[in-house]
Coordinates of C-alpha atoms in Angstrom, one line a residue:
M1 CA -0.6 -40.4 34.8
A2 CA -0.7 -37.5 37.3
L3 CA -4.4 -37.1 36.6
A4 CA -5.0 -40.8 37.3
I5 CA -3.1 -40.7 40.6
A6 CA -5.0 -37.8 41.7
G7 CA -8.3 -39.5 40.7
V8 CA -7.4 -42.7 42.7
F9 CA -6.7 -40.7 45.8
L10 CA -9.8 -38.5 45.2
F11 CA -12.2 -41.3 44.7
F12 CA -10.6 -43.9 47.0
P13 CA -9.5 -41.7 50.1
E14 CA -8.8 -45.1 51.9
M15 CA -5.7 -45.5 49.8
S16 CA -4.2 -42.7 51.9
S17 CA -4.2 -44.7 54.9
A18 CA -2.2 -47.5 53.4
L19 CA 0.8 -45.2 52.7
D20 CA 3.1 -43.4 55.3
T21 CA 3.3 -39.7 55.4
K22 CA 6.5 -39.4 53.6
A23 CA 5.2 -41.5 50.7
L24 CA 2.2 -39.5 50.4
D25 CA 4.2 -36.2 50.3
E26 CA 6.2 -37.5 47.5
I27 CA 3.0 -38.6 45.5
Y28 CA 1.5 -35.3 46.1
Q29 CA 4.6 -33.4 45.0
F30 CA 4.7 -35.6 41.8
V31 CA 1.1 -34.9 40.9
V32 CA 1.3 -31.1 41.6
L33 CA 4.6 -30.8 39.6
A34 CA 3.3 -32.9 36.7
L35 CA -0.1 -30.8 36.5
V36 CA 1.8 -27.4 36.7
F37 CA 4.6 -28.3 34.4
P38 CA 2.8 -27.9 31.1
F39 CA 1.4 -24.5 32.2
A40 CA 4.9 -23.4 33.4
L41 CA 6.6 -24.7 30.1
G42 CA 4.2 -22.7 28.2
F43 CA 4.7 -19.5 30.0
I44 CA 8.4 -19.9 29.7
R45 CA 8.1 -20.3 25.9
L46 CA 5.8 -17.2 25.7
L47 CA 8.3 -15.3 27.7
K48 CA 11.2 -16.4 25.5
S49 CA 9.5 -15.5 22.3
A50 CA 8.5 -12.2 23.7
Q51 CA 12.2 -11.5 24.8
S52 CA 13.4 -12.5 21.2
K53 CA 11.6 -9.7 19.7
T54 CA 13.1 -7.1 22.0
K55 CA 16.8 -8.2 21.3
G56 CA 17.4 -6.7 17.7
C57 CA 15.6 -5.5 14.5
L58 CA 12.4 -6.9 13.4
V59 CA 12.4 -7.6 9.6
D60 CA 9.4 -6.3 7.8
S61 CA 8.8 -4.5 4.4
Q62 CA 10.6 -1.4 5.4
Q63 CA 13.6 -3.0 7.3
F64 CA 15.5 -5.6 5.3
P65 CA 12.8 -6.3 2.9
Q66 CA 15.1 -8.8 1.0
V67 CA 15.3 -10.8 4.0
L68 CA 11.5 -10.9 4.2
S69 CA 11.1 -11.9 0.6
T70 CA 13.6 -14.7 0.9
L71 CA 11.9 -16.1 4.0
E72 CA 8.3 -15.9 2.3
G73 CA 9.6 -18.0 -0.6
L74 CA 11.3 -20.5 1.6
A75 CA 8.2 -20.8 3.9
H76 CA 6.0 -21.3 0.8
D77 CA 8.1 -24.0 -0.7
A78 CA 8.2 -25.9 2.7
G79 CA 4.6 -25.8 3.2
L80 CA 4.3 -23.6 6.2
E81 CA 0.9 -22.1 6.9
R82 CA 2.4 -18.7 8.1
T83 CA 5.6 -16.9 7.4
P84 CA 7.6 -16.7 10.7
L85 CA 8.6 -13.3 12.1
V86 CA 12.6 -12.7 11.7
V87 CA 14.7 -10.6 14.1
V88 CA 18.2 -9.5 13.3
V89 CA 20.3 -9.7 16.6
P90 CA 24.0 -8.5 16.9
G91 CA 24.8 -11.4 19.2
L92 CA 23.8 -15.1 18.9
E93 CA 25.0 -18.5 19.8
G94 CA 25.5 -19.8 16.4
L95 CA 24.2 -18.1 13.2
S96 CA 20.4 -18.7 13.7
H97 CA 17.8 -19.9 16.0
S98 CA 14.0 -20.5 16.0
L99 CA 11.3 -20.3 18.6
Q100 CA 7.6 -20.9 18.7
A101 CA 4.9 -20.1 21.2
G102 CA 1.2 -19.0 21.2
G103 CA 1.0 -19.8 17.6
E104 CA 3.7 -17.6 16.5
S105 CA 7.2 -18.5 15.2
V106 CA 10.0 -16.5 15.3
I107 CA 13.5 -16.9 13.6
L108 CA 16.5 -15.2 15.1
I109 CA 19.5 -14.4 12.8
H110 CA 23.0 -13.2 13.5
S111 CA 23.7 -9.8 12.0
D112 CA 27.0 -11.3 10.5
L113 CA 24.9 -13.0 7.9
L114 CA 23.8 -9.7 6.4
N115 CA 27.5 -9.0 6.2
A116 CA 28.7 -11.8 4.4
P117 CA 27.5 -11.4 0.8
R118 CA 29.0 -13.1 -2.3
P119 CA 31.1 -11.0 -4.7
D120 CA 27.8 -10.3 -6.6
G121 CA 25.9 -9.3 -3.5
T122 CA 23.9 -12.4 -2.8
L123 CA 23.4 -13.3 0.7
G124 CA 23.8 -16.9 0.4
A125 CA 24.8 -17.8 4.0
L126 CA 21.8 -16.0 5.3
H127 CA 19.6 -17.8 2.7
F128 CA 20.7 -21.2 3.8
A129 CA 20.4 -20.3 7.6
L130 CA 16.7 -19.3 7.1
A131 CA 16.1 -22.7 5.2
R132 CA 17.5 -24.5 8.1
E133 CA 15.4 -22.6 10.5
V134 CA 12.3 -23.2 8.2
G135 CA 13.2 -26.9 8.6
N136 CA 13.5 -26.7 12.1
L137 CA 9.9 -25.3 12.4
S138 CA 8.5 -27.7 9.6
A139 CA 10.0 -30.7 11.6
N140 CA 8.2 -29.4 14.7
H141 CA 11.6 -29.1 16.6
Q142 CA 10.1 -26.0 18.3
A143 CA 6.5 -27.3 18.9
L144 CA 5.2 -27.4 22.5
W145 CA 4.3 -31.2 22.3
Y146 CA 7.9 -32.0 21.0
E147 CA 9.5 -30.0 23.9
F148 CA 7.4 -31.7 26.2
S149 CA 7.8 -35.1 25.1
T150 CA 11.6 -34.6 25.1
T151 CA 11.7 -33.0 28.5
V152 CA 13.6 -36.0 30.0
S153 CA 16.0 -36.5 27.1
Q154 CA 16.9 -32.8 27.3
S155 CA 17.6 -33.2 31.0
I156 CA 20.2 -35.9 30.7
P157 CA 23.5 -34.6 29.1
F158 CA 24.4 -37.5 26.7
L159 CA 20.9 -38.0 25.5
K160 CA 20.5 -34.2 25.0
N161 CA 23.6 -34.2 22.7
L162 CA 22.2 -37.1 20.6
L163 CA 18.7 -35.2 20.3
N164 CA 20.6 -32.0 19.3
W165 CA 22.7 -34.0 16.7
T166 CA 19.4 -35.5 15.2
E167 CA 17.8 -31.9 15.0
T168 CA 21.1 -30.4 13.5
Y169 CA 21.3 -33.0 10.7
T170 CA 17.6 -32.6 10.0
A171 CA 17.8 -28.9 9.6
D172 CA 21.0 -29.3 7.2
R173 CA 18.9 -31.6 5.3
Y174 CA 16.1 -29.2 4.8
G175 CA 18.7 -26.6 4.0
A176 CA 19.9 -28.9 1.2
A177 CA 16.4 -29.4 -0.1
L178 CA 15.5 -25.8 0.1
A179 CA 18.6 -24.0 -0.9
P180 CA 21.5 -26.4 -2.0
E181 CA 23.4 -23.8 -3.9
Y182 CA 24.1 -21.8 -0.7
A183 CA 25.3 -24.6 1.5
A184 CA 28.9 -23.8 0.9
D185 CA 28.2 -20.1 2.0
Y186 CA 26.7 -20.9 5.2
F187 CA 29.3 -23.4 6.2
G188 CA 32.1 -21.0 5.2
V189 CA 30.8 -18.4 7.6
L190 CA 30.1 -20.8 10.2
A191 CA 33.6 -22.4 10.0
L192 CA 35.4 -19.1 9.7
S193 CA 33.6 -15.7 10.0
K194 CA 32.0 -13.1 7.9
D195 CA 35.3 -11.5 7.0
C196 CA 37.3 -14.5 5.6
W197 CA 34.7 -17.1 4.6
L198 CA 35.6 -16.8 0.9
D199 CA 39.0 -18.6 1.6
F200 CA 36.9 -21.5 2.9
H201 CA 37.8 -24.8 1.1
P202 CA 34.8 -27.4 1.3
S203 CA 36.8 -30.3 0.1
Q204 CA 39.5 -29.9 2.7
T205 CA 37.1 -29.7 5.6
I206 CA 35.2 -32.7 4.3
K207 CA 38.5 -34.7 3.9
R208 CA 38.9 -34.5 7.8
A209 CA 35.9 -36.5 8.4
G210 CA 36.8 -40.0 9.6
R211 CA 40.5 -39.1 10.0
E212 CA 40.1 -38.0 13.8
K213 CA 42.5 -39.5 16.3
I214 CA 40.6 -41.6 18.9
F215 CA 40.6 -39.1 21.8
N216 CA 39.3 -36.3 19.3
L217 CA 36.7 -38.8 18.3
V218 CA 35.5 -39.5 21.8
A219 CA 35.6 -35.5 22.6
A220 CA 33.4 -35.0 19.4
W221 CA 30.5 -37.1 21.0
T222 CA 30.3 -34.8 24.1
N223 CA 29.7 -31.8 21.8
P224 CA 26.3 -30.4 21.7
A225 CA 26.5 -30.3 17.9
P226 CA 28.0 -32.7 15.3
P227 CA 31.5 -31.8 14.1
L228 CA 31.5 -29.5 11.0
P229 CA 33.2 -32.1 8.7
W230 CA 30.8 -34.7 9.6
R231 CA 27.7 -32.5 8.7
M232 CA 29.3 -31.4 5.5
L233 CA 30.3 -35.0 4.6
A234 CA 26.4 -35.9 5.2
L235 CA 25.4 -33.4 2.6
A236 CA 28.4 -34.1 0.2
H237 CA 26.9 -37.8 -0.1
L238 CA 23.5 -36.2 -1.2
G239 CA 25.1 -34.3 -3.9
V240 CA 25.9 -31.0 -2.3
F241 CA 29.2 -29.2 -2.6
R242 CA 29.6 -30.2 -6.3
G243 CA 31.5 -28.3 -8.7
D244 CA 28.7 -26.2 -9.8
M245 CA 27.6 -25.3 -6.2
V246 CA 27.8 -21.5 -6.9
G247 CA 25.6 -21.8 -10.0
P248 CA 21.9 -21.3 -10.1
P249 CA 19.4 -22.9 -8.0
H250 CA 18.7 -26.6 -8.9
I251 CA 15.3 -26.9 -7.2
S252 CA 12.2 -25.3 -8.3
T253 CA 8.8 -24.8 -6.4
Q254 CA 7.4 -27.6 -8.5
D255 CA 10.0 -30.1 -7.6
L256 CA 9.5 -29.4 -3.9
E257 CA 5.7 -29.9 -4.2
K258 CA 6.3 -33.6 -4.4
Y259 CA 8.3 -33.6 -1.0
H260 CA 6.1 -31.8 1.7
A261 CA 6.6 -34.4 4.1
P262 CA 8.0 -33.7 7.5
L263 CA 11.4 -34.4 6.0
F264 CA 12.5 -33.9 2.5
S265 CA 13.8 -37.5 2.0
K266 CA 14.7 -37.2 -1.5
P267 CA 14.6 -33.8 -3.0
A268 CA 15.6 -33.3 -6.8
I269 CA 19.1 -32.2 -5.9
L270 CA 19.6 -35.7 -4.4
E271 CA 18.8 -37.4 -7.7
Q272 CA 21.8 -36.3 -9.6
G273 CA 23.7 -39.8 -9.6
A274 CA 27.0 -40.7 -8.2
E275 CA 28.8 -37.8 -9.7
G276 CA 26.9 -35.6 -7.6
Q277 CA 29.0 -36.8 -4.7
M278 CA 32.2 -35.3 -6.1
V279 CA 33.4 -32.4 -3.9
A280 CA 34.3 -29.1 -5.6
Q281 CA 38.0 -28.3 -5.1
G282 CA 39.6 -25.0 -4.2
S283 CA 38.4 -22.0 -2.1
L284 CA 35.0 -20.4 -2.5
R285 CA 36.9 -17.4 -3.7
D286 CA 38.4 -19.4 -6.6
H287 CA 34.8 -20.7 -7.6
F288 CA 33.2 -17.2 -7.5
A289 CA 36.1 -15.8 -9.7
H290 CA 35.7 -18.7 -12.1
S291 CA 31.9 -18.4 -12.4
N292 CA 32.3 -14.7 -13.3

């Protein structure tokens, strides 16, 4: 549009005489802003990507090789062309975040995820967090064209929240497709902390969904992310958080090859039938003790 307006005034200069000075200034400002904005946005994205790699420890074959190995497997299963870079940071809003700029993808993970292993040493919460960020990248939530096309939505508070909610639910669903057996670990750490997540009761949290008082319900819609019980309930309806949630993985690479769409709409874990909607009772500590 900006180019079209600029072309009109360039090839039809008599149009300028039909408008007053104030109107012309506003039009020129709009054209300049519209033409400069994509380049400014690209520069800001490159700057943020560069800054992210200076905040913590870059994962490679020498530093946290198990994290790199996990990510490579997830990226392959999701159909990403390149494995993203991973940076472990000591402080982060949320447990993970992803960026994309200059053809390079970066995933930031909170260092707490490396300090919240299962009793057998498995880093389940980390695994699910990486799966969610791979989902964000697969769904193009960090792509330049996506950010540019949602600029208006991101500048309006309520619409911005709705957009964030959609992205959150989509990332959760990717996590459920790629690493369903680690969902409880992730939400336990997210709800409590790396220190007491084993005492997390998934069933008790899910039961809270839909029982909010009207004022709490209204307040929930003003949050930038969906309430935790709502997110977990959405996955519980899809067969996650079952009694065998601490068992071995339920999805193989061969299963996922059928679902390399932008959104894994119906992965194998979601085809278990109605019994898959039953939520495991007790704390995660109880389940791990029972599984051993």
